Amino acid sequence: MSHSERAATFVADAERTRWHDESLWFVRERRDRAADAVPDWEALRDEAAGIKRHALSRLPALWEEFETAARRRGVRVHWAVDAEEHNRIVLDLLRERGVGRVVKSKSMLTEECGLNPALEAAGVEVVDTDLGERIVQLRREPPSHIVLPAIHLRKEEVGELFAEQLGSPPGLADPTELTRVARRHLRERFHAAEAGITGVNFAVAETGGLVICTNEGNADLGTALPPLHVASVGLEKIVPRMADVAVFLRLLARSATGQAITAYTSHYHGPAAPGRELHLVVVDNGRSRLLAHPSLWESLACIRCGACLNTCPVFRRSGGHSYATPVPGPIGSVLAPAREPAGHASLPHACSLCGSCADVCPVRIPLHHQLLTHRAELLASGLRPGRRRRALALAAAVLERPRLFAALGWLARRVGRRLPALLLERLGAPWSRGRALPELPRESFRALHARRSRRDGR
Amino acid sequence: MRVALFVPCYVDQLRPEVGVAALDLLEEQGVAVDYPPAQGCCGQPFLNAGARDAARRLAARWVHVFAGYDFVVTPSGSCAAMLRGHLPRLVETPEAGALASRTRELCEFLVEDLGVASLPGRRAGRVALHASCHALRELRLGSPSETREPPRRDPARVLLEGLDGLELVPLSRPDECCGFGGLFAVEEEAVSCRMGLDRLGDHRAAGAEWVTSTDVSCLLHLDGLARRHGLPLRALHVAELLASREAP
């Protein structure tokens, strides 16, 4: 199924589309006000873009530096070439220690790797502890947004879900009450957990430290209580120095939700206490291949703030699930087809090329131009429908011959002006399914101009 | 100064009066304007569809037709953005690069190159200016709401604001896309139409009678939606609005 088919289903619910759009636009406006509060917002974006591109240009050296420093702090570093190896490493760590219950804070990487299904298949209970993530986990569906995983749901729907699965009183729709229900439920899971799994926002090469940002403190609790902390990080998340983190922390929460900073910004330098363990799994899963691409490599600068999702007029009206990929929206439409072109060939076309994503991006990824690159590569590799390629070839053949184009235009307008409106509309579908066709003028500009020149004696 | 008018293919066939209005506005400023009849598509639809070879052939043809002019002016922010931004990477000749830098959107040419501060005369009406995404975010005609760059003026706004009698009403989302997007309009029909209807809703809430823009493509989409849904809003290109004013 293509993005447009899934999007049409979402749009068909006009009311849901309205508040989905308005909720995310509200976040975008909060982000705008937060950007206003920083005097040198554009300079900060330049700085962040520069640091990321620099880091991406020397990943091997930075990771070696990181590993040396992290080992010294008692961190065990593992390397996973793909999702499968990542899941195996995590599962082995859990098995070796007889872990059956795990709490996990938000990590798009573990979504990408399909860690939850892999652990569940092995009999390990995994509980997502971010509130939004827990909601979608209880619904057995993927997150629809990388920062706001349950943004596609109404609070009433969450109330129904909690009543059904967590035994809360039916009809609960007050966000504070719902949060209390979730907190009581999660607290039991935190206490019972034998390991905590987290993502990582920044790995710092010079210190061997990890930075994890959350608003709910769930990563902190999930790593403070159990004896084992397993953190998963993508190859691209490394920055050279601690000082660089400051640049990103000023941008991350402002771009994501319009907060000055996330409620919790936690720095991990080795295991929490003697006798505890901290393992880091560094995952490639197609990243080094993307790094080799002449232009798409820049998408690896992404810090997963979600600003491009919030600003995207298509995402706001089609919902995250329409992208059918762990990271949806503009950045997802760049990343997913880079990893698996055939499975995500429609995503680069789910874009009106408005360019808002590129202007909102804190690390200046030229997202909409990258989608154009994808479009060209998908067409060249034959992954677009054959009729589309034939139609484009035919249109080009006509447009390369302006006199033929003028003649065909004349004919089409002449015939079009005489056809019954209903027939014309059927011929004009899908343009004219939702829109009235333009009234066809008698003459083209070319013809009008020729007459005007004769009149003026030119 | 040798100035050529580039009338994009869909304007030529579907809204020729926009080309006429552009010509009128330029001639009113005393500019002698050529309309090279050999002109054709600049290649943008093909570039956007990923058909780079076809786009390159059309763009090269376009360069051949317009080379030698001091300026190429077009009543389309989108085509101007294609030519200024993408042409030099598509056709890698010094000629193409130079021509790209001499290509102008109509209002941009009037305000920035000719120094027109305002046009004399009156034009009644309540109008909202729909920012064309490509004029705004590719050509940087104005300040995108996402950025905190030093403010840039939007030439279309300058001219509309300077017009006597015209009431320019603000939109709640200043630069939201209308959902046209070329092939996107048919490939993602449902989302495209929803975006357009939301955009029209913003115009109605602002009390606008007219939607205006530097781009005919956005306007064909919005006008088609307004007429299909019986909304009391009509679309008029900036050039038409400016050219149809009453003499002082």
Coordinates of N, CA and C in Angstrom, one line a residue, chain A residues 24-128:
Chain A
L24 N -0.5 19.6 16.3 CA 0.9 19.7 15.9 C 1.3 21.1 15.5
W25 N 0.3 21.9 14.9 CA 0.6 23.3 14.6 C 0.8 24.1 15.9
F26 N 0.1 23.7 16.9 CA 0.3 24.3 18.2 C 1.7 24.1 18.7
V27 N 2.2 22.9 18.5 CA 3.6 22.6 18.9 C 4.6 23.4 18.1
R28 N 4.3 23.5 16.8 CA 5.1 24.3 15.9 C 5.2 25.8 16.3
E29 N 4.0 26.3 16.8 CA 4.0 27.7 17.2 C 4.8 27.9 18.5
R30 N 4.7 26.8 19.4 CA 5.5 26.9 20.6 C 7.0 26.9 20.3
R31 N 7.3 26.1 19.3 CA 8.7 26.0 18.8 C 9.2 27.4 18.3
D32 N 8.3 28.1 17.6 CA 8.6 29.4 17.0 C 8.9 30.4 18.2
R33 N 8.1 30.4 19.2 CA 8.3 31.3 20.3 C 9.6 30.9 21.0
A34 N 9.9 29.7 21.2 CA 11.1 29.2 21.8 C 12.3 29.7 21.0
A35 N 12.2 29.7 19.7 CA 13.3 30.1 18.8 C 13.5 31.6 19.0
D36 N 12.4 32.3 19.2 CA 12.5 33.8 19.4 C 13.3 34.1 20.6
A37 N 13.2 33.2 21.6 CA 13.9 33.5 22.9 C 15.4 33.4 22.8
V38 N 15.9 32.8 21.7 CA 17.3 32.7 21.5 C 17.8 33.7 20.5
P39 N 18.7 34.6 21.0 CA 19.1 35.7 20.1 C 19.7 35.3 18.8
D40 N 20.5 34.2 18.9 CA 21.3 33.8 17.7 C 20.8 32.5 17.2
W41 N 19.5 32.3 17.0 CA 19.0 31.1 16.6 C 19.6 30.5 15.3
E42 N 19.8 31.4 14.3 CA 20.3 30.9 13.0 C 21.8 30.5 13.2
A43 N 22.5 31.3 14.0 CA 23.9 31.0 14.2 C 24.1 29.7 15.0
L44 N 23.1 29.4 15.9 CA 23.1 28.2 16.6 C 22.9 27.0 15.7
R45 N 22.0 27.2 14.7 CA 21.7 26.1 13.7 C 23.0 25.9 12.9
D46 N 23.6 27.0 12.5 CA 24.9 26.8 11.7 C 25.9 26.0 12.5
E47 N 26.0 26.4 13.8 CA 27.0 25.7 14.7 C 26.7 24.2 14.8
A48 N 25.4 23.9 15.0 CA 25.0 22.5 15.2 C 25.2 21.7 13.9
A49 N 24.8 22.4 12.8 CA 25.0 21.7 11.5 C 26.4 21.4 11.2
G50 N 27.3 22.4 11.6 CA 28.7 22.2 11.3 C 29.3 21.1 12.2
I51 N 28.9 21.0 13.5 CA 29.4 20.0 14.4 C 29.1 18.6 13.8
K52 N 27.8 18.5 13.5 CA 27.3 17.2 13.0 C 28.0 16.7 11.8
R53 N 28.2 17.6 10.8 CA 28.9 17.3 9.6 C 30.3 16.9 9.8
H54 N 30.9 17.7 10.7 CA 32.3 17.4 11.1 C 32.4 16.0 11.7
A55 N 31.5 15.7 12.6 CA 31.5 14.4 13.3 C 31.3 13.3 12.3
L56 N 30.3 13.5 11.4 CA 30.0 12.4 10.4 C 31.2 12.2 9.5
S57 N 32.1 13.2 9.4 CA 33.2 13.0 8.5 C 34.3 12.2 9.1
R58 N 34.2 12.0 10.4 CA 35.3 11.3 11.1 C 34.8 10.3 12.2
L59 N 33.7 9.6 11.8 CA 33.1 8.7 12.7 C 34.1 7.6 13.3
P60 N 34.9 7.0 12.5 CA 35.8 5.9 13.1 C 36.7 6.4 14.2
A61 N 37.3 7.6 14.0 CA 38.2 8.1 15.0 C 37.5 8.5 16.2
L62 N 36.3 9.1 16.0 CA 35.5 9.5 17.2 C 35.0 8.3 18.0
W63 N 34.6 7.2 17.4 CA 34.1 6.1 18.1 C 35.2 5.4 18.8
E64 N 36.4 5.4 18.2 CA 37.6 4.8 18.9 C 37.9 5.6 20.2
E65 N 37.9 6.9 20.0 CA 38.1 7.7 21.1 C 37.1 7.5 22.2
F66 N 35.9 7.4 21.8 CA 34.8 7.1 22.7 C 35.0 5.8 23.5
E67 N 35.3 4.8 22.7 CA 35.3 3.4 23.3 C 36.4 3.4 24.4
T68 N 37.6 4.0 24.1 CA 38.7 4.0 25.0 C 38.2 4.7 26.3
A69 N 37.6 5.9 26.2 CA 37.2 6.7 27.3 C 36.1 5.9 28.1
A70 N 35.2 5.3 27.4 CA 34.0 4.7 28.0 C 34.5 3.4 28.8
R71 N 35.4 2.7 28.2 CA 35.9 1.5 28.8 C 36.6 1.8 30.2
R72 N 37.3 2.9 30.1 CA 38.0 3.4 31.3 C 37.0 3.7 32.4
R73 N 35.8 4.0 32.0 CA 34.7 4.3 33.0 C 33.9 3.1 33.3
G74 N 34.3 2.0 32.8 CA 33.6 0.7 33.1 C 32.4 0.4 32.2
V75 N 32.3 1.1 31.1 CA 31.2 0.8 30.1 C 31.6 -0.3 29.2
R76 N 30.8 -1.3 28.9 CA 31.1 -2.3 27.9 C 30.5 -1.9 26.6
V77 N 31.3 -1.8 25.6 CA 30.8 -1.3 24.3 C 30.7 -2.5 23.3
H78 N 29.5 -2.6 22.7 CA 29.3 -3.7 21.7 C 29.0 -3.1 20.4
W79 N 29.3 -3.8 19.3 CA 29.1 -3.3 18.0 C 28.2 -4.1 17.2
A80 N 27.1 -3.5 16.7 CA 26.1 -4.3 15.9 C 26.0 -3.8 14.5
V81 N 26.2 -4.7 13.5 CA 26.2 -4.3 12.1 C 24.8 -4.1 11.6
D82 N 23.8 -4.8 12.2 CA 22.5 -4.6 11.8 C 21.5 -4.8 12.9
A83 N 20.2 -4.7 12.6 CA 19.2 -4.8 13.6 C 19.2 -6.2 14.3
E84 N 19.4 -7.2 13.5 CA 19.4 -8.6 14.0 C 20.5 -8.8 15.1
E85 N 21.7 -8.3 14.7 CA 22.8 -8.4 15.7 C 22.6 -7.6 16.9
H86 N 22.0 -6.4 16.8 CA 21.6 -5.6 17.9 C 20.7 -6.3 18.9
N87 N 19.7 -6.9 18.3 CA 18.7 -7.6 19.1 C 19.3 -8.8 19.8
R88 N 20.2 -9.5 19.1 CA 20.9 -10.7 19.6 C 21.8 -10.3 20.8
I89 N 22.5 -9.2 20.6 CA 23.4 -8.7 21.7 C 22.6 -8.4 23.0
V90 N 21.5 -7.7 22.8 CA 20.7 -7.3 23.9 C 20.1 -8.5 24.6
L91 N 19.6 -9.4 23.8 CA 18.9 -10.6 24.3 C 20.0 -11.5 25.1
D92 N 21.2 -11.6 24.5 CA 22.2 -12.4 25.2 C 22.6 -11.8 26.5
L93 N 22.7 -10.4 26.6 CA 23.0 -9.8 27.8 C 21.9 -10.1 28.9
L94 N 20.6 -10.1 28.4 CA 19.5 -10.3 29.4 C 19.5 -11.8 29.8
R95 N 19.7 -12.7 28.8 CA 19.7 -14.1 29.1 C 20.8 -14.5 30.1
E96 N 22.0 -14.0 29.8 CA 23.2 -14.4 30.7 C 22.9 -14.0 32.1
R97 N 22.1 -13.0 32.3 CA 21.8 -12.6 33.7 C 20.4 -13.0 34.2
G98 N 19.8 -13.8 33.4 CA 18.5 -14.4 33.8 C 17.4 -13.3 33.9
V99 N 17.5 -12.3 33.1 CA 16.5 -11.2 33.1 C 15.2 -11.6 32.4
G100 N 14.1 -11.5 33.0 CA 12.8 -11.7 32.4 C 11.9 -10.5 32.3
R101 N 12.3 -9.4 33.0 CA 11.4 -8.2 33.0 C 12.3 -7.0 32.7
V102 N 11.9 -6.2 31.7 CA 12.7 -5.1 31.3 C 11.8 -3.8 31.2
V103 N 12.3 -2.7 31.7 CA 11.6 -1.4 31.4 C 12.5 -0.7 30.3
K104 N 11.8 0.0 29.4 CA 12.5 0.6 28.3 C 12.0 2.1 28.2
S105 N 13.0 3.0 28.1 CA 12.6 4.4 27.8 C 12.7 4.6 26.3
K106 N 12.3 5.8 25.8 CA 12.1 6.0 24.4 C 13.4 5.8 23.6
S107 N 13.3 5.1 22.6 CA 14.4 4.9 21.7 C 13.9 4.5 20.3
M108 N 14.0 5.5 19.3 CA 13.6 5.2 18.0 C 14.4 4.1 17.4
L109 N 15.7 4.0 17.8 CA 16.6 2.9 17.3 C 16.0 1.5 17.6
T110 N 15.5 1.3 18.8 CA 15.0 0.0 19.2 C 13.7 -0.3 18.4
E111 N 13.0 0.8 18.1 CA 11.8 0.6 17.2 C 12.3 0.2 15.8
E112 N 13.3 0.9 15.3 CA 13.9 0.6 14.0 C 14.3 -0.9 14.0
C113 N 14.9 -1.4 15.1 CA 15.5 -2.7 15.1 C 14.4 -3.8 15.4
G114 N 13.2 -3.3 15.8 CA 12.2 -4.3 16.2 C 12.6 -5.1 17.4
L115 N 13.1 -4.3 18.4 CA 13.6 -5.0 19.6 C 12.5 -5.6 20.5
N116 N 11.4 -4.9 20.6 CA 10.3 -5.4 21.5 C 9.8 -6.7 21.0
P117 N 9.4 -6.9 19.7 CA 9.0 -8.2 19.3 C 10.0 -9.3 19.5
A118 N 11.3 -8.9 19.2 CA 12.4 -9.9 19.4 C 12.5 -10.4 20.8
L119 N 12.4 -9.4 21.8 CA 12.5 -9.8 23.2 C 11.2 -10.6 23.6
E120 N 10.1 -10.1 23.2 CA 8.8 -10.8 23.6 C 8.8 -12.3 23.0
A121 N 9.3 -12.4 21.8 CA 9.4 -13.8 21.2 C 10.3 -14.7 22.1
A122 N 11.3 -14.1 22.8 CA 12.2 -14.9 23.6 C 11.7 -15.0 25.1
G123 N 10.4 -14.5 25.3 CA 9.8 -14.6 26.6 C 10.2 -13.6 27.6
V124 N 10.8 -12.5 27.1 CA 11.1 -11.3 28.0 C 10.0 -10.3 28.0
E125 N 9.5 -9.9 29.1 CA 8.5 -8.8 29.2 C 9.2 -7.5 29.1
V126 N 8.7 -6.7 28.1 CA 9.3 -5.4 27.9 C 8.2 -4.3 28.1
V127 N 8.4 -3.4 29.0 CA 7.4 -2.4 29.2 C 8.0 -1.0 28.8
D128 N 7.4 -0.4 27.8 CA 7.8 1.0 27.5 C 7.3 1.9 28.5

